[in-house]
Amino acid sequence: MSKRASNYVKAVEGGPPPTHQVIESKIYKRRWVVLGIFVLYSACNAMQWIQYSIITDIVKQYYDVGEFAVYMTSMIYMITYVPFIFPASYFLDKFGLRYSTILGAVGTAIGSWIKCFSVSPDLFWLTFTGQTIVAVSQTFILSVPARLAAVWFGPDQVSSACSIGVFGNQLGVAIGFLFPPMMVPGTPDTPKNTIGQGLSLMFYLVAGASSVILILILLFFKDQPPLPPSPAQAVQKEVEASEHFMSSLKRLFTNYGYLILLVSYAINVGIFYALSTLLSTLVTTHYENASIDAGRIGLSIVCSGMVGSVVCGIILDKTHRFKETTLGVYIFSFIGMVIFTFTLDVGKIYVVYITASILGFFMTGYLPVGFEFAAELTYPEPEGTSAGLLNAMVQIFGVAFISLYTELIEVWGDRWANIVLCVILFGGTILAYIIPNDLRRQNAKF
């Protein structure tokens, strides 16, 4: 018989049912294999998000396109996410982790191989087609970490597992910042055939890696363990089996705390997307011939964010203070953005490395914190749906912030453009403060 999620929450909060039925649960060692494969899969897709825009000048020179066209290779990830996330979330809830992951991995591999045939100055349309297919495949990735962590890991590891799942995306972005400037040489005097050789090497390496990862997923990636890892997860599985996707979606849109988190999270991560997309432009404006440094600064941002993600995951598992951690990370993200704004043009690039790393530790480290807080606020709704909506809002804000940031830099310069982002981030901090501390998943443990 179908029951409303709220009734389940009340039943669980009240303790074991009157019959004192014991719900059997078990934690399996295979969970680490599943999580490890997902990290590789997510990284392979995420590295392609930034691989063009981090070498903007080189791509413009080779394909003879404008700056906006290069930025679109990044924004297409955000533009395609919004219309595709709802069918992707439904697919995840309906068919499970394995089939959703396989579908995303197939799309990533196909898009990667298409790019291999686009190494010609007149084939920007083909390379953009491949990028679009990879971007659409992302919709089957970003919502998975919270779901995978909940399905496979026990209550004392779920936040750490989610942070490791998000780590895969960050690892991919780090690779996307680091290797394209190293593989694809480019100065105003570099011949196009030399640039083409670098692009070809990069595209074939990524396509080969995506194919290997697809094989690993087909062989070893499992949907869920035979027994749930915790009684709370068993209850959630029963709710998911009895509830319709649209009913769950409706409840999310009427959850006051979740809606505030939705906007607050989108502001923070959307600003990170804008900074990442225009990082090459920001750095090369103040430091001559610094395209490789731009990639390394991006790498510093993401690597420090990886550390931040893991640290925050451990803190959440140890303390279960979700709101306090969210607010603390948000405040330091704002402070980091202010420091970055006023040190970008000091003339000493090592200072930019340091301040960008500080910003990355908190701003990128916020990603798993938001996922886990959303899971707490919306339990027992499917984690894939709540995370999918978070990411959908992020993509909308990301496109808006990239467009706004580009326009502000052209009109006012990067100093004032960054100040505007600081003001917006401060507004997000206030929103984070007023989110209710409604930890439904913690209250459901018994």
CSV table of C-alpha atoms in Angstrom, one decimal:
chain,number,residue,atom,x,y,z
A,1,MET,CA,0.0,0.0,0.0
A,2,SER,CA,1.4,3.4,-0.9
A,3,LYS,CA,2.3,5.7,1.9
A,4,ARG,CA,3.4,9.3,2.0
A,5,ALA,CA,7.0,10.0,2.7
A,6,SER,CA,6.1,12.2,5.7
A,7,ASN,CA,4.4,9.3,7.3
A,8,TYR,CA,7.5,7.2,6.9
A,9,VAL,CA,9.6,10.0,8.6
A,10,LYS,CA,7.2,10.1,11.5
A,11,ALA,CA,7.3,6.4,11.9
A,12,VAL,CA,11.0,6.2,11.8
A,13,GLU,CA,11.5,9.1,14.2
A,14,GLY,CA,9.2,7.3,16.6
A,15,GLY,CA,11.4,4.3,16.7
A,16,PRO,CA,10.9,0.7,15.6
A,17,PRO,CA,7.4,-0.3,14.6
A,18,PRO,CA,5.2,-1.9,17.2
A,19,THR,CA,5.9,-5.4,15.9
A,20,HIS,CA,9.6,-4.8,16.6
A,21,GLN,CA,10.5,-6.3,13.2
A,22,VAL,CA,14.3,-6.2,12.7
A,23,ILE,CA,15.4,-4.8,9.3
A,24,GLU,CA,18.4,-6.7,8.1
A,25,SER,CA,21.3,-4.6,6.8
A,26,LYS,CA,24.9,-5.2,5.7
A,27,ILE,CA,27.8,-3.1,4.5
A,28,TYR,CA,29.8,-4.8,1.6
A,29,LYS,CA,33.4,-4.4,0.7
A,30,ARG,CA,32.5,-4.1,-3.0
A,31,ARG,CA,31.2,-0.6,-2.3
A,32,TRP,CA,34.8,0.8,-2.7
A,33,VAL,CA,35.1,-0.8,-6.2
A,34,VAL,CA,31.8,0.8,-7.2
A,35,LEU,CA,32.8,4.2,-5.9
A,36,GLY,CA,36.3,4.0,-7.4
A,37,ILE,CA,34.9,3.2,-10.9
A,38,PHE,CA,32.5,6.1,-10.6
A,39,VAL,CA,35.3,8.5,-9.6
A,40,LEU,CA,37.2,7.6,-12.9
A,41,TYR,CA,34.0,7.8,-14.9
A,42,SER,CA,33.1,11.2,-13.5
A,43,ALA,CA,36.6,12.5,-14.0
A,44,CYS,CA,36.7,11.5,-17.7
A,45,ASN,CA,33.5,13.5,-18.4
A,46,ALA,CA,34.4,16.5,-16.2
A,47,MET,CA,37.8,17.1,-17.7
A,48,GLN,CA,36.2,17.8,-21.0
A,49,TRP,CA,34.1,20.7,-19.6
A,50,ILE,CA,37.1,23.1,-19.4
A,51,GLN,CA,39.5,21.6,-22.0
A,52,TYR,CA,38.7,24.3,-24.6
A,53,SER,CA,38.2,27.4,-22.6
A,54,ILE,CA,41.4,27.0,-20.6
A,55,ILE,CA,43.3,27.4,-23.9
A,56,THR,CA,40.9,30.0,-25.3
A,57,ASP,CA,43.4,31.9,-27.4
A,58,ILE,CA,44.8,28.7,-29.0
A,59,VAL,CA,41.3,27.4,-29.9
A,60,LYS,CA,40.4,30.7,-31.4
A,61,GLN,CA,43.6,30.7,-33.5
A,62,TYR,CA,43.2,27.1,-34.7
A,63,TYR,CA,39.5,27.1,-35.5
A,64,ASP,CA,39.2,30.8,-36.4
A,65,VAL,CA,36.3,31.4,-34.1
A,66,GLY,CA,35.4,34.1,-31.7
A,67,GLU,CA,35.9,34.1,-27.9
A,68,PHE,CA,32.2,33.5,-27.3
A,69,ALA,CA,32.2,30.3,-29.4
A,70,VAL,CA,35.0,29.0,-27.1
A,71,TYR,CA,33.1,30.0,-24.0
A,72,MET,CA,30.1,28.1,-25.4
A,73,THR,CA,32.1,24.8,-25.2
A,74,SER,CA,31.9,25.3,-21.4
A,75,MET,CA,28.4,26.7,-21.2
A,76,ILE,CA,27.0,23.9,-23.3
A,77,TYR,CA,27.4,21.7,-20.2
A,78,MET,CA,25.1,24.0,-18.3
A,79,ILE,CA,22.7,24.7,-21.1
A,80,THR,CA,22.0,21.1,-21.9
A,81,TYR,CA,21.8,20.1,-18.2
A,82,VAL,CA,18.6,22.0,-17.4
A,83,PRO,CA,16.2,20.3,-20.0
A,84,PHE,CA,17.8,16.9,-19.6
A,85,ILE,CA,18.1,16.6,-15.8
A,86,PHE,CA,14.5,15.8,-15.2
A,87,PRO,CA,14.4,12.8,-17.6
A,88,ALA,CA,17.8,11.8,-16.4
A,89,SER,CA,16.7,11.9,-12.7
A,90,TYR,CA,13.6,9.9,-13.6
A,91,PHE,CA,15.8,7.3,-15.4
A,92,LEU,CA,18.0,7.1,-12.3
A,93,ASP,CA,15.1,6.6,-10.0
A,94,LYS,CA,13.3,4.2,-12.3
A,95,PHE,CA,16.2,2.0,-13.6
A,96,GLY,CA,18.9,2.5,-10.9
A,97,LEU,CA,22.5,3.4,-10.7
A,98,ARG,CA,23.9,0.7,-13.1
A,99,TYR,CA,21.8,1.5,-16.2
A,100,SER,CA,22.0,5.3,-15.6
A,101,THR,CA,25.8,5.1,-15.4
A,102,ILE,CA,26.1,2.9,-18.5
A,103,LEU,CA,24.1,5.3,-20.5
A,104,GLY,CA,26.2,8.3,-19.4
A,105,ALA,CA,29.5,6.4,-20.1
A,106,VAL,CA,28.3,5.4,-23.6
A,107,GLY,CA,27.5,9.0,-24.4
A,108,THR,CA,30.8,10.2,-23.0
A,109,ALA,CA,32.7,7.7,-25.1
A,110,ILE,CA,30.8,8.5,-28.3
A,111,GLY,CA,31.3,12.3,-27.8
A,112,SER,CA,35.0,11.8,-27.1
A,113,TRP,CA,35.6,9.8,-30.3
A,114,ILE,CA,33.7,12.3,-32.4
A,115,LYS,CA,36.2,15.0,-31.3
A,116,CYS,CA,39.0,12.8,-32.6
A,117,PHE,CA,37.7,13.4,-36.2
A,118,SER,CA,37.3,17.2,-35.7
A,119,VAL,CA,41.0,18.1,-35.9
A,120,SER,CA,40.8,20.5,-38.9
A,121,PRO,CA,40.5,24.3,-38.9
A,122,ASP,CA,37.1,24.1,-40.6
A,123,LEU,CA,35.5,21.5,-38.3
A,124,PHE,CA,34.7,23.5,-35.2
A,125,TRP,CA,31.1,22.5,-35.7
A,126,LEU,CA,32.1,18.8,-35.4
A,127,THR,CA,34.2,19.3,-32.2
A,128,PHE,CA,31.3,21.3,-30.7
A,129,THR,CA,28.9,18.4,-31.6
A,130,GLY,CA,31.1,15.9,-29.7
A,131,GLN,CA,31.3,18.4,-26.8
A,132,THR,CA,27.5,18.6,-26.7
A,133,ILE,CA,27.1,14.8,-26.6
A,134,VAL,CA,29.6,14.7,-23.7
A,135,ALA,CA,27.7,17.5,-22.0
A,136,VAL,CA,24.4,15.8,-22.3
A,137,SER,CA,26.0,12.6,-20.8
A,138,GLN,CA,26.9,14.7,-17.7
A,139,THR,CA,23.3,14.7,-16.7
A,140,PHE,CA,23.7,11.0,-15.8
A,141,ILE,CA,26.7,11.8,-13.5
A,142,LEU,CA,26.2,14.8,-11.3
A,143,SER,CA,23.3,13.5,-9.4
A,144,VAL,CA,24.9,10.1,-8.6
A,145,PRO,CA,27.3,10.8,-5.7
A,146,ALA,CA,24.6,11.3,-3.0
A,147,ARG,CA,22.6,8.4,-4.3
A,148,LEU,CA,25.6,6.0,-4.6
A,149,ALA,CA,26.8,7.0,-1.1
A,150,ALA,CA,23.3,6.3,0.4
A,151,VAL,CA,22.8,3.0,-1.4
A,152,TRP,CA,26.2,1.5,-0.7
A,153,PHE,CA,27.6,3.1,2.5
A,154,GLY,CA,26.6,3.0,6.1
A,155,PRO,CA,25.4,6.1,8.0
A,156,ASP,CA,28.9,6.8,9.4
A,157,GLN,CA,30.5,6.8,6.0
A,158,VAL,CA,27.8,8.3,3.7
A,159,SER,CA,29.1,11.9,3.8
A,160,SER,CA,32.7,10.9,3.2
A,161,ALA,CA,31.6,8.6,0.3
A,162,CYS,CA,29.6,11.5,-1.2
A,163,SER,CA,32.6,13.8,-1.0
A,164,ILE,CA,34.8,11.1,-2.7
A,165,GLY,CA,32.1,10.8,-5.4
A,166,VAL,CA,32.2,14.6,-5.9
A,167,PHE,CA,36.0,14.3,-5.9
A,168,GLY,CA,35.8,12.5,-9.2
A,169,ASN,CA,34.3,15.6,-10.8
A,170,GLN,CA,36.9,17.8,-9.3
A,171,LEU,CA,39.7,15.5,-10.4
A,172,GLY,CA,38.4,15.7,-13.9
A,173,VAL,CA,38.3,19.5,-13.8
A,174,ALA,CA,41.8,19.5,-12.4
A,175,ILE,CA,43.0,17.4,-15.4
A,176,GLY,CA,41.1,19.7,-17.7
A,177,PHE,CA,43.0,22.7,-16.3
A,178,LEU,CA,46.4,21.1,-16.3
A,179,PHE,CA,46.9,19.0,-19.4
A,180,PRO,CA,45.4,21.0,-22.4
A,181,PRO,CA,47.9,23.9,-22.0
A,182,MET,CA,50.7,21.3,-21.8
A,183,MET,CA,49.6,19.2,-24.7
A,184,VAL,CA,48.4,21.9,-27.1
A,185,PRO,CA,51.2,24.4,-27.7
A,186,GLY,CA,50.2,27.8,-28.9
A,187,THR,CA,51.6,31.3,-29.5
A,188,PRO,CA,50.6,33.8,-32.2
A,189,ASP,CA,53.5,32.3,-34.3
A,190,THR,CA,52.6,28.6,-33.8
A,191,PRO,CA,51.7,26.8,-37.1
A,192,LYS,CA,48.2,25.4,-37.2
A,193,ASN,CA,49.5,21.9,-38.0
A,194,THR,CA,51.4,21.9,-34.7
A,195,ILE,CA,48.4,23.0,-32.8
A,196,GLY,CA,46.4,20.3,-34.6
A,197,GLN,CA,48.8,17.6,-33.5
A,198,GLY,CA,48.4,18.7,-29.9
A,199,LEU,CA,44.6,18.7,-30.2
A,200,SER,CA,44.7,15.2,-31.8
A,201,LEU,CA,46.9,13.8,-29.0
A,202,MET,CA,44.6,15.2,-26.4
A,203,PHE,CA,41.4,14.0,-28.1
A,204,TYR,CA,42.7,10.4,-28.6
A,205,LEU,CA,43.9,10.1,-25.1
A,206,VAL,CA,40.5,11.1,-23.7
A,207,ALA,CA,38.6,8.9,-26.1
A,208,GLY,CA,40.8,5.9,-25.2
A,209,ALA,CA,40.3,6.5,-21.4
A,210,SER,CA,36.6,6.9,-21.8
A,211,SER,CA,36.4,3.6,-23.6
A,212,VAL,CA,38.4,1.7,-21.0
A,213,ILE,CA,36.2,3.2,-18.2
A,214,LEU,CA,33.0,2.1,-20.1
A,215,ILE,CA,34.4,-1.5,-20.1
A,216,LEU,CA,35.1,-1.3,-16.4
A,217,ILE,CA,31.5,-0.1,-15.8
A,218,LEU,CA,30.0,-2.9,-17.9
A,219,LEU,CA,32.1,-5.5,-16.0
A,220,PHE,CA,32.1,-4.4,-12.4
A,221,PHE,CA,29.7,-1.5,-11.6
A,222,LYS,CA,26.7,-2.9,-9.7
A,223,ASP,CA,23.4,-1.1,-9.1
A,224,GLN,CA,23.0,-1.9,-5.3
A,225,PRO,CA,24.0,-4.4,-2.7
A,226,PRO,CA,21.8,-7.4,-1.9
A,227,LEU,CA,21.0,-5.9,1.5
A,228,PRO,CA,20.7,-2.1,2.4
A,229,PRO,CA,23.6,-0.6,4.4
A,230,SER,CA,21.3,0.8,7.1
A,231,PRO,CA,17.7,0.6,8.3
A,232,ALA,CA,17.1,4.2,7.2
A,233,GLN,CA,18.1,3.3,3.7
A,234,ALA,CA,15.7,0.3,3.8
A,235,VAL,CA,12.8,2.6,4.6
A,236,GLN,CA,13.9,5.0,1.9
A,237,LYS,CA,13.9,2.2,-0.7
A,238,GLU,CA,10.3,1.3,0.3
A,239,VAL,CA,9.2,4.9,-0.1
A,240,GLU,CA,10.9,5.1,-3.5
A,241,ALA,CA,9.2,1.9,-4.6
A,242,SER,CA,5.7,3.2,-3.7
A,243,GLU,CA,6.0,6.9,-4.7
A,244,HIS,CA,5.7,8.4,-8.1
A,245,PHE,CA,8.6,10.6,-9.5
A,246,MET,CA,6.3,13.7,-10.0
A,247,SER,CA,4.9,13.4,-6.4
A,248,SER,CA,8.5,13.5,-5.1
A,249,LEU,CA,9.3,16.4,-7.3
A,250,LYS,CA,6.2,18.3,-6.0
A,251,ARG,CA,7.2,17.8,-2.4
A,252,LEU,CA,10.7,19.1,-3.1
A,253,PHE,CA,9.3,22.3,-4.5
A,254,THR,CA,7.2,22.8,-1.4
A,255,ASN,CA,10.1,22.2,1.0
A,256,TYR,CA,11.0,25.6,2.3
A,257,GLY,CA,14.5,24.8,3.6
A,258,TYR,CA,15.4,22.9,0.5
A,259,LEU,CA,14.3,25.8,-1.8
A,260,ILE,CA,16.6,28.2,0.2
A,261,LEU,CA,19.5,25.8,-0.1
A,262,LEU,CA,18.7,25.5,-3.8
A,263,VAL,CA,19.3,29.2,-4.5
A,264,SER,CA,22.2,29.5,-2.0
A,265,TYR,CA,24.0,26.5,-3.5
A,266,ALA,CA,23.5,27.7,-7.0
A,267,ILE,CA,25.0,31.1,-6.2
A,268,ASN,CA,28.2,29.6,-4.8
A,269,VAL,CA,28.8,27.0,-7.5
A,270,GLY,CA,27.6,29.2,-10.3
A,271,ILE,CA,30.2,31.8,-9.4
A,272,PHE,CA,32.8,29.0,-9.4
A,273,TYR,CA,31.7,28.0,-12.9
A,274,ALA,CA,32.1,31.6,-14.1
A,275,LEU,CA,35.6,32.0,-12.6
A,276,SER,CA,36.7,28.7,-14.1
A,277,THR,CA,35.4,29.5,-17.6
A,278,LEU,CA,37.0,33.0,-17.7
A,279,LEU,CA,40.1,32.1,-15.7
A,280,SER,CA,42.4,32.1,-18.8
A,281,THR,CA,41.2,35.6,-19.7
A,282,LEU,CA,41.6,36.9,-16.2
A,283,VAL,CA,45.2,35.6,-15.8
A,284,THR,CA,46.5,36.5,-19.3
A,285,THR,CA,45.1,40.0,-18.9
A,286,HIS,CA,47.5,40.7,-16.0
A,287,TYR,CA,50.3,38.4,-16.8
A,288,GLU,CA,51.9,38.1,-20.3
A,289,ASN,CA,52.2,34.7,-21.9
A,290,ALA,CA,50.7,33.0,-18.8
A,291,SER,CA,48.3,30.5,-20.5
A,292,ILE,CA,50.1,27.6,-18.9
A,293,ASP,CA,50.0,29.4,-15.5
A,294,ALA,CA,46.3,29.9,-16.0
A,295,GLY,CA,45.9,26.1,-16.3
A,296,ARG,CA,48.1,25.6,-13.2
A,297,ILE,CA,46.1,28.1,-11.2
A,298,GLY,CA,42.9,26.3,-12.2
A,299,LEU,CA,44.6,23.1,-11.1
A,300,SER,CA,45.5,24.7,-7.7
A,301,ILE,CA,41.9,25.8,-7.2
A,302,VAL,CA,40.5,22.3,-7.9
A,303,CYS,CA,43.2,20.4,-6.0
A,304,SER,CA,42.7,22.5,-2.9
A,305,GLY,CA,39.0,22.0,-3.4
A,306,MET,CA,39.5,18.2,-3.4
A,307,VAL,CA,41.2,18.5,0.0
A,308,GLY,CA,38.3,20.7,1.1
A,309,SER,CA,35.7,18.2,0.0
A,310,VAL,CA,37.3,15.3,1.8
A,311,VAL,CA,37.9,17.4,5.0
A,312,CYS,CA,34.2,18.6,4.9
A,313,GLY,CA,33.0,15.0,4.3
A,314,ILE,CA,35.0,13.8,7.4
A,315,ILE,CA,33.7,16.7,9.5
A,316,LEU,CA,30.1,15.9,8.5
A,317,ASP,CA,30.5,12.2,9.3
A,318,LYS,CA,32.1,13.0,12.7
A,319,THR,CA,29.9,15.9,13.8
A,320,HIS,CA,26.7,15.7,11.7
A,321,ARG,CA,26.5,19.5,12.0
A,322,PHE,CA,25.3,20.1,8.5
A,323,LYS,CA,24.0,23.6,8.7
A,324,GLU,CA,27.0,24.9,10.7
A,325,THR,CA,29.4,23.3,8.2
A,326,THR,CA,27.5,24.7,5.3
A,327,LEU,CA,27.4,28.2,6.7
A,328,GLY,CA,31.1,28.1,7.8
A,329,VAL,CA,32.3,27.0,4.3
A,330,TYR,CA,30.1,29.6,2.7
A,331,ILE,CA,31.5,32.5,4.8
A,332,PHE,CA,35.1,31.4,4.0
A,333,SER,CA,34.2,31.2,0.3
A,334,PHE,CA,33.1,34.8,0.5
A,335,ILE,CA,36.2,35.9,2.3
A,336,GLY,CA,38.3,33.9,-0.3
A,337,MET,CA,36.6,35.7,-3.1
A,338,VAL,CA,37.3,39.1,-1.6
A,339,ILE,CA,41.0,38.2,-1.2
A,340,PHE,CA,41.2,36.9,-4.8
A,341,THR,CA,39.5,40.1,-6.1
A,342,PHE,CA,42.1,42.4,-4.6
A,343,THR,CA,45.2,40.3,-5.3
A,344,LEU,CA,44.6,39.3,-8.9
A,345,ASP,CA,46.5,42.4,-10.3
A,346,VAL,CA,49.4,42.7,-7.7
A,347,GLY,CA,51.9,41.8,-10.4
A,348,LYS,CA,53.2,38.7,-8.6
A,349,ILE,CA,51.7,35.6,-10.1
A,350,TYR,CA,52.6,33.4,-7.1
A,351,VAL,CA,50.2,35.5,-5.0
A,352,VAL,CA,47.4,34.5,-7.4
A,353,TYR,CA,48.3,30.9,-7.0
A,354,ILE,CA,48.0,31.2,-3.2
A,355,THR,CA,44.8,33.2,-3.1
A,356,ALA,CA,43.1,31.1,-5.8
A,357,SER,CA,44.0,27.9,-3.8
A,358,ILE,CA,42.4,29.4,-0.6
A,359,LEU,CA,39.3,30.3,-2.6
A,360,GLY,CA,39.2,26.8,-4.2
A,361,PHE,CA,39.5,25.0,-0.8
A,362,PHE,CA,36.2,26.4,0.4
A,363,MET,CA,34.3,27.2,-2.8
A,364,THR,CA,34.9,23.8,-4.4
A,365,GLY,CA,34.9,22.0,-1.0
A,366,TYR,CA,31.3,23.2,-0.7
A,367,LEU,CA,30.0,20.9,-3.4
A,368,PRO,CA,29.5,17.7,-1.3
A,369,VAL,CA,28.4,19.7,1.7
A,370,GLY,CA,25.5,21.0,-0.3
A,371,PHE,CA,24.6,17.6,-1.6
A,372,GLU,CA,24.5,16.1,1.9
A,373,PHE,CA,22.6,18.9,3.5
A,374,ALA,CA,20.0,18.6,0.7
A,375,ALA,CA,19.7,14.9,1.4
A,376,GLU,CA,19.1,15.7,5.1
A,377,LEU,CA,16.5,18.3,4.4
A,378,THR,CA,14.6,16.2,1.9
A,379,TYR,CA,14.8,12.6,3.4
A,380,PRO,CA,13.3,10.2,2.4
A,381,GLU,CA,13.0,11.6,-1.1
A,382,PRO,CA,15.5,10.1,-3.6
A,383,GLU,CA,18.9,11.6,-3.4
A,384,GLY,CA,19.2,11.6,-7.2
A,385,THR,CA,16.2,13.9,-7.5
A,386,SER,CA,17.2,16.4,-4.9
A,387,ALA,CA,20.8,16.5,-6.2
A,388,GLY,CA,19.5,16.8,-9.8
A,389,LEU,CA,17.5,19.9,-8.9
A,390,LEU,CA,20.5,21.4,-7.2
A,391,ASN,CA,22.6,20.9,-10.2
A,392,ALA,CA,19.9,22.2,-12.6
A,393,MET,CA,19.7,25.4,-10.6
A,394,VAL,CA,23.5,25.6,-10.7
A,395,GLN,CA,23.6,25.4,-14.5
A,396,ILE,CA,21.0,28.2,-14.8
A,397,PHE,CA,23.0,30.4,-12.5
A,398,GLY,CA,26.3,29.3,-14.1
A,399,VAL,CA,25.1,30.5,-17.6
A,400,ALA,CA,23.8,33.7,-16.1
A,401,PHE,CA,26.9,34.4,-14.2
A,402,ILE,CA,29.2,33.7,-17.1
A,403,SER,CA,27.3,36.0,-19.3
A,404,LEU,CA,27.2,38.7,-16.6
A,405,TYR,CA,30.8,38.3,-15.8
A,406,THR,CA,31.9,38.5,-19.4
A,407,GLU,CA,29.9,41.7,-19.9
A,408,LEU,CA,31.1,43.3,-16.7
A,409,ILE,CA,34.8,42.6,-17.5
A,410,GLU,CA,34.4,44.2,-21.0
A,411,VAL,CA,32.6,47.3,-19.6
A,412,TRP,CA,34.1,47.8,-16.1
A,413,GLY,CA,37.2,45.6,-16.0
A,414,ASP,CA,37.8,42.5,-13.9
A,415,ARG,CA,38.2,44.3,-10.5
A,416,TRP,CA,34.7,45.7,-10.5
A,417,ALA,CA,33.3,42.5,-12.1
A,418,ASN,CA,34.8,40.5,-9.2
A,419,ILE,CA,33.4,43.0,-6.7
A,420,VAL,CA,29.9,42.3,-8.1
A,421,LEU,CA,30.4,38.6,-7.7
A,422,CYS,CA,31.5,39.2,-4.1
A,423,VAL,CA,28.3,41.1,-3.4
A,424,ILE,CA,26.2,38.2,-4.9
A,425,LEU,CA,28.2,35.7,-2.8
A,426,PHE,CA,27.5,37.7,0.3
A,427,GLY,CA,23.8,37.4,-0.5
A,428,GLY,CA,24.2,33.7,-0.8
A,429,THR,CA,25.8,33.6,2.7
A,430,ILE,CA,22.8,35.3,4.2
A,431,LEU,CA,20.5,32.7,2.5
A,432,ALA,CA,22.7,29.9,4.0
A,433,TYR,CA,22.2,31.4,7.4
A,434,ILE,CA,18.4,31.2,7.3
A,435,ILE,CA,18.2,27.6,6.1
A,436,PRO,CA,16.3,25.6,8.8
A,437,ASN,CA,18.4,23.0,10.6
A,438,ASP,CA,15.9,20.2,9.7
A,439,LEU,CA,18.0,17.0,9.8
A,440,ARG,CA,15.4,14.4,8.7
A,441,ARG,CA,17.8,11.7,7.8
A,442,GLN,CA,19.6,11.9,11.1
A,443,ASN,CA,16.3,11.8,12.9
A,444,ALA,CA,15.4,8.7,11.0
A,445,LYS,CA,18.2,6.5,12.4
A,446,PHE,CA,17.1,3.8,14.7
